[in-house]
Short mmCIF file of C-alpha atoms in Angstrom, two decimals:
data_model
loop_
_atom_site.label_atom_id
_atom_site.label_comp_id
_atom_site.label_asym_id
_atom_site.label_seq_id
_atom_site.Cartn_x
_atom_site.Cartn_y
_atom_site.Cartn_z
CA MET A 1 -17.68 16.87 18.06
CA THR A 2 -20.40 17.43 15.48
CA ALA A 3 -19.14 17.76 11.93
CA THR A 4 -19.94 20.83 9.84
CA GLU A 5 -21.78 20.00 6.63
CA VAL A 6 -20.23 21.82 3.70
CA ASP A 7 -22.56 23.73 1.40
CA ARG A 8 -22.37 26.70 -0.94
CA ALA A 9 -23.17 29.15 1.85
CA LEU A 10 -20.18 27.97 3.87
CA LEU A 11 -17.87 28.36 0.88
CA GLU A 12 -19.22 31.80 0.03
CA ALA A 13 -18.36 32.86 3.57
CA TRP A 14 -14.86 31.34 3.15
CA PRO A 15 -13.83 32.69 -0.27
CA LEU A 16 -10.69 31.66 -2.09
CA PRO A 17 -7.92 34.26 -2.42
CA ASP A 18 -7.97 36.52 -5.45
CA PRO A 19 -6.17 34.66 -8.25
CA GLY A 20 -3.93 37.57 -9.23
CA GLU A 21 -2.86 38.54 -12.71
CA HIS A 22 0.33 36.48 -13.06
CA LYS A 23 0.73 32.71 -13.14
CA ASN A 24 3.27 32.82 -10.30
CA ALA A 25 0.67 34.49 -8.07
CA ARG A 26 -1.43 31.31 -8.19
CA GLY A 27 1.33 29.00 -7.08
CA VAL A 28 3.38 26.15 -8.48
CA VAL A 29 2.27 22.55 -7.98
CA GLY A 30 4.80 19.73 -8.18
CA ILE A 31 3.77 16.10 -8.69
CA ALA A 32 5.94 13.07 -8.01
CA GLY A 33 4.25 9.90 -9.16
CA GLY A 34 3.17 7.71 -11.99
CA SER A 35 4.06 4.15 -12.85
CA ARG A 36 4.52 2.19 -16.06
CA THR A 37 1.05 0.73 -15.58
CA THR A 38 -0.66 3.92 -14.36
CA PRO A 39 1.03 6.88 -16.05
CA GLY A 40 -2.25 8.73 -16.49
CA ALA A 41 -2.74 9.29 -12.74
CA ALA A 42 -0.25 12.16 -12.70
CA ARG A 43 -1.95 13.66 -15.74
CA LEU A 44 -5.36 13.58 -14.04
CA ALA A 45 -3.95 15.24 -10.92
CA ALA A 46 -2.12 17.86 -12.96
CA GLU A 47 -5.15 18.80 -15.02
CA ALA A 48 -7.26 19.06 -11.86
CA ALA A 49 -4.67 21.39 -10.32
CA PHE A 50 -4.71 23.58 -13.43
CA ARG A 51 -8.51 23.68 -13.53
CA VAL A 52 -8.73 25.14 -10.03
CA GLY A 53 -6.23 27.84 -10.84
CA ALA A 54 -2.70 26.60 -10.22
CA GLY A 55 -0.33 28.77 -12.24
CA LYS A 56 2.30 26.14 -13.05
CA VAL A 57 2.60 22.36 -12.71
CA ARG A 58 5.82 20.33 -12.72
CA ILE A 59 5.66 16.52 -12.98
CA ALA A 60 8.45 14.15 -11.95
CA THR A 61 7.70 10.64 -13.19
CA GLY A 62 9.39 7.51 -14.50
CA THR A 63 11.41 7.65 -17.68
CA THR A 64 8.98 5.44 -19.58
CA CYS A 65 6.03 7.67 -18.62
CA ALA A 66 7.58 11.08 -19.22
CA PRO A 67 7.32 11.40 -23.03
CA ALA A 68 3.63 10.50 -23.16
CA LEU A 69 2.80 12.79 -20.24
CA ALA A 70 4.70 15.69 -21.76
CA VAL A 71 2.77 15.37 -25.01
CA SER A 72 -0.64 14.79 -23.44
CA LEU A 73 -0.26 17.76 -21.06
CA PRO A 74 1.84 20.39 -22.85
CA GLU A 75 1.01 23.00 -20.20
CA ALA A 76 3.16 21.17 -17.61
CA ALA A 77 6.92 20.76 -17.24
CA VAL A 78 7.68 17.03 -17.24
CA ALA A 79 10.90 15.18 -16.43
CA GLY A 80 11.67 11.46 -16.35
CA PHE A 81 13.66 9.72 -13.63
CA PRO A 82 14.72 6.11 -12.89
CA GLU A 83 12.04 3.54 -12.09
CA GLY A 84 12.02 0.76 -9.52
CA ALA A 85 11.23 -2.90 -10.10
CA SER A 86 7.47 -2.24 -9.91
CA GLY A 87 7.66 0.50 -12.54
CA ASP A 88 7.14 3.23 -9.94
CA LEU A 89 9.30 6.31 -9.73
CA SER A 90 12.32 5.05 -7.79
CA ALA A 91 13.28 6.28 -4.33
CA THR A 92 16.92 6.24 -5.48
CA ALA A 93 16.15 9.29 -7.62
CA SER A 94 14.73 11.31 -4.72
CA ARG A 95 17.50 13.90 -4.66
CA GLU A 96 17.16 14.67 -8.37
CA VAL A 97 13.37 14.69 -8.10
CA ALA A 98 13.53 17.09 -5.16
CA GLU A 99 15.81 19.39 -7.14
CA PHE A 100 13.41 19.39 -10.10
CA LEU A 101 10.41 20.10 -7.87
CA GLY A 102 12.27 22.45 -5.54
CA ARG A 103 10.56 25.64 -6.69
CA SER A 104 7.08 24.25 -6.07
CA ASP A 105 4.80 25.69 -3.42
CA VAL A 106 2.98 22.38 -2.95
CA VAL A 107 4.12 18.91 -3.98
CA LEU A 108 1.71 16.01 -4.48
CA LEU A 109 3.33 12.69 -3.62
CA GLY A 110 1.92 9.31 -4.56
CA SER A 111 -0.52 9.66 -7.45
CA GLY A 112 -0.23 6.62 -9.68
CA LEU A 113 2.27 4.71 -7.55
CA VAL A 114 1.39 1.03 -7.23
CA ASP A 115 3.86 -0.58 -4.80
CA PRO A 116 3.26 0.44 -1.16
CA SER A 117 6.80 -0.42 -0.02
CA GLU A 118 8.54 1.51 -2.80
CA ALA A 119 6.07 4.36 -2.45
CA ALA A 120 6.73 4.64 1.29
CA GLN A 121 10.49 4.84 0.66
CA LEU A 122 10.10 7.50 -2.02
CA VAL A 123 7.73 9.63 0.06
CA ALA A 124 9.95 9.32 3.16
CA ARG A 125 12.96 10.67 1.28
CA LEU A 126 11.07 13.46 -0.45
CA VAL A 127 9.38 14.61 2.76
CA ASP A 128 12.88 15.12 4.18
CA GLU A 129 14.34 16.72 1.05
CA LEU A 130 11.54 19.10 0.02
CA ASP A 131 10.85 22.49 1.61
CA ALA A 132 7.40 22.71 -0.01
CA ALA A 133 4.09 21.81 1.58
CA VAL A 134 3.16 18.22 0.75
CA VAL A 135 -0.05 16.44 -0.19
CA ILE A 136 0.33 12.67 0.17
CA ASP A 137 -2.14 10.60 -1.81
CA GLY A 138 -3.24 7.03 -2.37
CA VAL A 139 -0.57 4.35 -2.11
CA GLY A 140 1.84 7.09 -1.01
CA THR A 141 0.02 7.19 2.32
CA ALA A 142 1.75 3.87 3.16
CA TYR A 143 4.50 6.20 4.35
CA VAL A 144 2.29 7.27 7.25
CA ASN A 145 2.37 3.81 8.84
CA ASP A 146 5.88 4.29 10.22
CA HIS A 147 6.22 8.08 10.12
CA ARG A 148 3.26 9.60 11.95
CA SER A 149 5.38 11.94 14.06
CA ASP A 150 7.70 12.99 11.20
CA LEU A 151 5.00 15.11 9.57
CA HIS A 152 4.57 17.10 12.80
CA ARG A 153 8.12 18.40 12.47
CA ARG A 154 7.68 20.04 9.07
CA ASP A 155 7.37 23.81 8.83
CA THR A 156 4.36 23.53 6.52
CA ARG A 157 1.26 21.51 7.28
CA GLY A 158 0.62 18.48 5.09
CA VAL A 159 -2.57 17.01 3.67
CA LEU A 160 -3.33 13.28 3.42
CA THR A 161 -5.85 12.23 0.78
CA MET A 162 -7.14 8.66 0.79
CA ASN A 163 -10.07 6.31 0.37
CA PRO A 164 -11.51 4.14 3.18
CA ASN A 165 -9.39 1.14 2.15
CA GLU A 166 -6.20 3.17 2.50
CA LEU A 167 -7.43 4.63 5.79
CA ALA A 168 -8.13 1.10 7.03
CA HIS A 169 -4.56 0.06 6.23
CA ILE A 170 -3.09 3.02 8.12
CA VAL A 171 -5.20 2.59 11.26
CA SER A 172 -5.17 -1.25 11.17
CA THR A 173 -8.86 -1.92 10.88
CA SER A 174 -11.26 -3.41 8.35
CA ALA A 175 -12.33 -1.55 5.23
CA GLN A 176 -15.93 -1.79 6.42
CA GLN A 177 -15.15 -0.21 9.77
CA ALA A 178 -13.07 2.50 8.10
CA ALA A 179 -16.00 3.35 5.83
CA GLU A 180 -18.51 3.34 8.68
CA GLU A 181 -16.32 5.32 11.08
CA SER A 182 -14.40 7.48 8.61
CA GLU A 183 -15.24 10.69 10.45
CA GLN A 184 -13.79 9.62 13.80
CA LEU A 185 -10.85 7.70 12.34
CA SER A 186 -9.92 10.61 10.08
CA ALA A 187 -10.07 12.98 13.05
CA ASP A 188 -7.81 10.69 15.10
CA LEU A 189 -5.30 10.44 12.24
CA ALA A 190 -5.29 14.22 11.72
CA ARG A 191 -4.46 14.74 15.37
CA GLU A 192 -1.71 12.09 15.35
CA THR A 193 0.01 13.34 12.20
CA GLY A 194 -0.60 17.08 12.39
CA CYS A 195 -1.99 16.89 8.85
CA VAL A 196 -5.34 17.71 7.35
CA VAL A 197 -6.96 14.40 6.37
CA VAL A 198 -9.34 14.00 3.42
CA CYS A 199 -11.10 10.65 3.18
CA GLY A 200 -13.43 9.81 0.31
CA GLY A 201 -16.20 7.25 0.19
CA ARG A 202 -19.99 7.48 0.41
CA GLN A 203 -19.36 10.87 1.95
CA LYS A 204 -16.16 12.87 2.08
CA VAL A 205 -14.65 13.77 5.43
CA VAL A 206 -12.14 16.54 6.04
CA ALA A 207 -10.51 16.52 9.48
CA THR A 208 -8.02 19.04 10.86
CA PRO A 209 -5.37 18.55 13.57
CA GLU A 210 -7.16 21.13 15.74
CA GLY A 211 -10.29 18.97 15.83
CA GLY A 212 -12.29 20.54 13.01
CA ARG A 213 -14.51 18.16 11.07
CA TYR A 214 -16.30 18.77 7.79
CA VAL A 215 -18.58 16.44 5.84
CA VAL A 216 -19.35 16.70 2.14
CA ARG A 217 -22.30 14.67 0.90
CA GLY A 218 -23.13 13.88 -2.70
CA GLY A 219 -21.21 12.85 -5.76
CA GLY A 220 -22.95 9.52 -6.20
CA PRO A 221 -21.64 6.10 -7.21
CA GLY A 222 -20.15 7.45 -10.42
CA LEU A 223 -17.20 8.85 -8.46
CA ALA A 224 -16.16 5.29 -7.58
CA VAL A 225 -14.14 5.04 -10.79
CA SER A 226 -10.44 4.70 -11.52
CA GLY A 227 -8.66 8.03 -11.40
CA SER A 228 -11.28 9.82 -9.32
CA GLY A 229 -8.97 9.94 -6.29
CA ASP A 230 -6.15 11.36 -8.41
CA VAL A 231 -8.46 14.17 -9.49
CA LEU A 232 -9.37 14.91 -5.86
CA ALA A 233 -5.70 14.99 -4.86
CA GLY A 234 -4.97 17.36 -7.75
CA LEU A 235 -7.82 19.65 -6.69
CA VAL A 236 -6.46 19.77 -3.15
CA SER A 237 -2.94 20.50 -4.40
CA GLY A 238 -4.00 23.19 -6.86
CA LEU A 239 -6.11 24.98 -4.27
CA TYR A 240 -3.43 24.64 -1.59
CA ALA A 241 -1.01 26.39 -3.93
CA ARG A 242 -3.44 29.33 -3.94
CA CYS A 243 -4.43 29.21 -0.23
CA GLU A 244 -2.27 29.58 2.83
CA GLU A 245 -4.62 27.37 4.83
CA PRO A 246 -4.68 23.68 3.82
CA SER A 247 -8.04 23.05 5.51
CA GLN A 248 -9.65 25.61 3.17
CA ALA A 249 -8.08 23.93 0.15
CA ALA A 250 -9.26 20.51 1.35
CA VAL A 251 -12.85 21.59 2.07
CA TRP A 252 -13.23 23.41 -1.24
CA ALA A 253 -11.68 20.47 -3.14
CA ALA A 254 -13.95 17.91 -1.49
CA TRP A 255 -17.04 19.98 -2.30
CA LEU A 256 -15.99 20.62 -5.91
CA HIS A 257 -15.23 16.94 -6.45
CA ALA A 258 -18.62 15.86 -5.11
CA ARG A 259 -20.56 18.50 -7.01
CA ALA A 260 -18.70 17.66 -10.23
CA GLY A 261 -19.88 14.08 -9.77
CA ASP A 262 -23.44 15.31 -9.26
CA GLU A 263 -23.29 17.41 -12.43
CA LEU A 264 -21.97 14.55 -14.55
CA ALA A 265 -24.60 12.20 -13.09
CA ARG A 266 -27.24 14.69 -14.21
CA THR A 267 -25.89 15.31 -17.71
CA VAL A 268 -24.18 12.00 -18.59
CA GLY A 269 -25.53 9.32 -16.28
CA GLU A 270 -25.29 8.17 -12.70
CA VAL A 271 -22.43 5.85 -13.59
CA GLY A 272 -20.24 5.58 -16.64
CA PHE A 273 -18.59 8.98 -16.73
CA LEU A 274 -14.79 9.12 -16.65
CA ALA A 275 -12.49 10.65 -14.09
CA ARG A 276 -10.96 12.87 -16.77
CA GLU A 277 -14.35 14.56 -17.20
CA LEU A 278 -14.37 15.81 -13.60
CA PRO A 279 -11.79 18.65 -13.83
CA ARG A 280 -13.77 20.55 -16.49
CA GLU A 281 -16.86 20.43 -14.27
CA THR A 282 -14.91 21.86 -11.35
CA LEU A 283 -13.88 24.77 -13.57
CA ARG A 284 -17.54 25.58 -14.26
CA LEU A 285 -18.41 25.25 -10.59
CA LEU A 286 -15.66 27.63 -9.52
CA ALA A 287 -16.83 30.15 -12.11
CA SER A 288 -20.27 30.18 -10.45
CA PHE A 289 -18.92 31.80 -7.27
#
């Protein structure tokens, strides 16, 4: 199947829902993630979700991360929970985390986690305990290795966001092959899991379980920077909280992320800009529609 190239005309024909006049009308995004060594990942994802219109954001993170996150992002509700040996949010706290995030429309799982084994355990428990739609990102996608069919059984469709290295790990191939064949491999994974798959890299691919394929070109090498994937996951989550259809959220997020990279390359430099500069650019891009 030939992929559809995403451009402004496609998005104009697929407009986002009206934002409404109340913050609850734009949805609540929950985030479960962060580690002692990467506490800022949850902040990047949260700001990205806010910038694309999410009404509220709630962050569940480790106890050592929570105070700094709460101060650096006063717009979000932040709570600290026990950490595992790696410094990640511990799977043993899943019930309390699920209770804290229980009123969310969409929950992002995985941003900032560093240990694949602990991350897989945490995501597995939260997938079972949460009623919300889930976006599983980064190291959190280690959960998919042993739970492909579990995501099919959920009432709400999930989204998997990853880079080619993470895709390679899931489908048991080389990073080079995953990068070269990201379109086909993402489509296969979407069909197997029943989730929308977003894979970054030289081009972004969005694949749907029904066989839809979208390609977003652009963004440049500057997007290959720490935290960029957390921003993309936050964009997907914030837009999914506004949209009923996860494929729309994923396509819009992929395009906004790439175009934000293009804008920063033009105004700052092809490389050297920071991931935390991307969300503000997405705000300006959205305002242009």
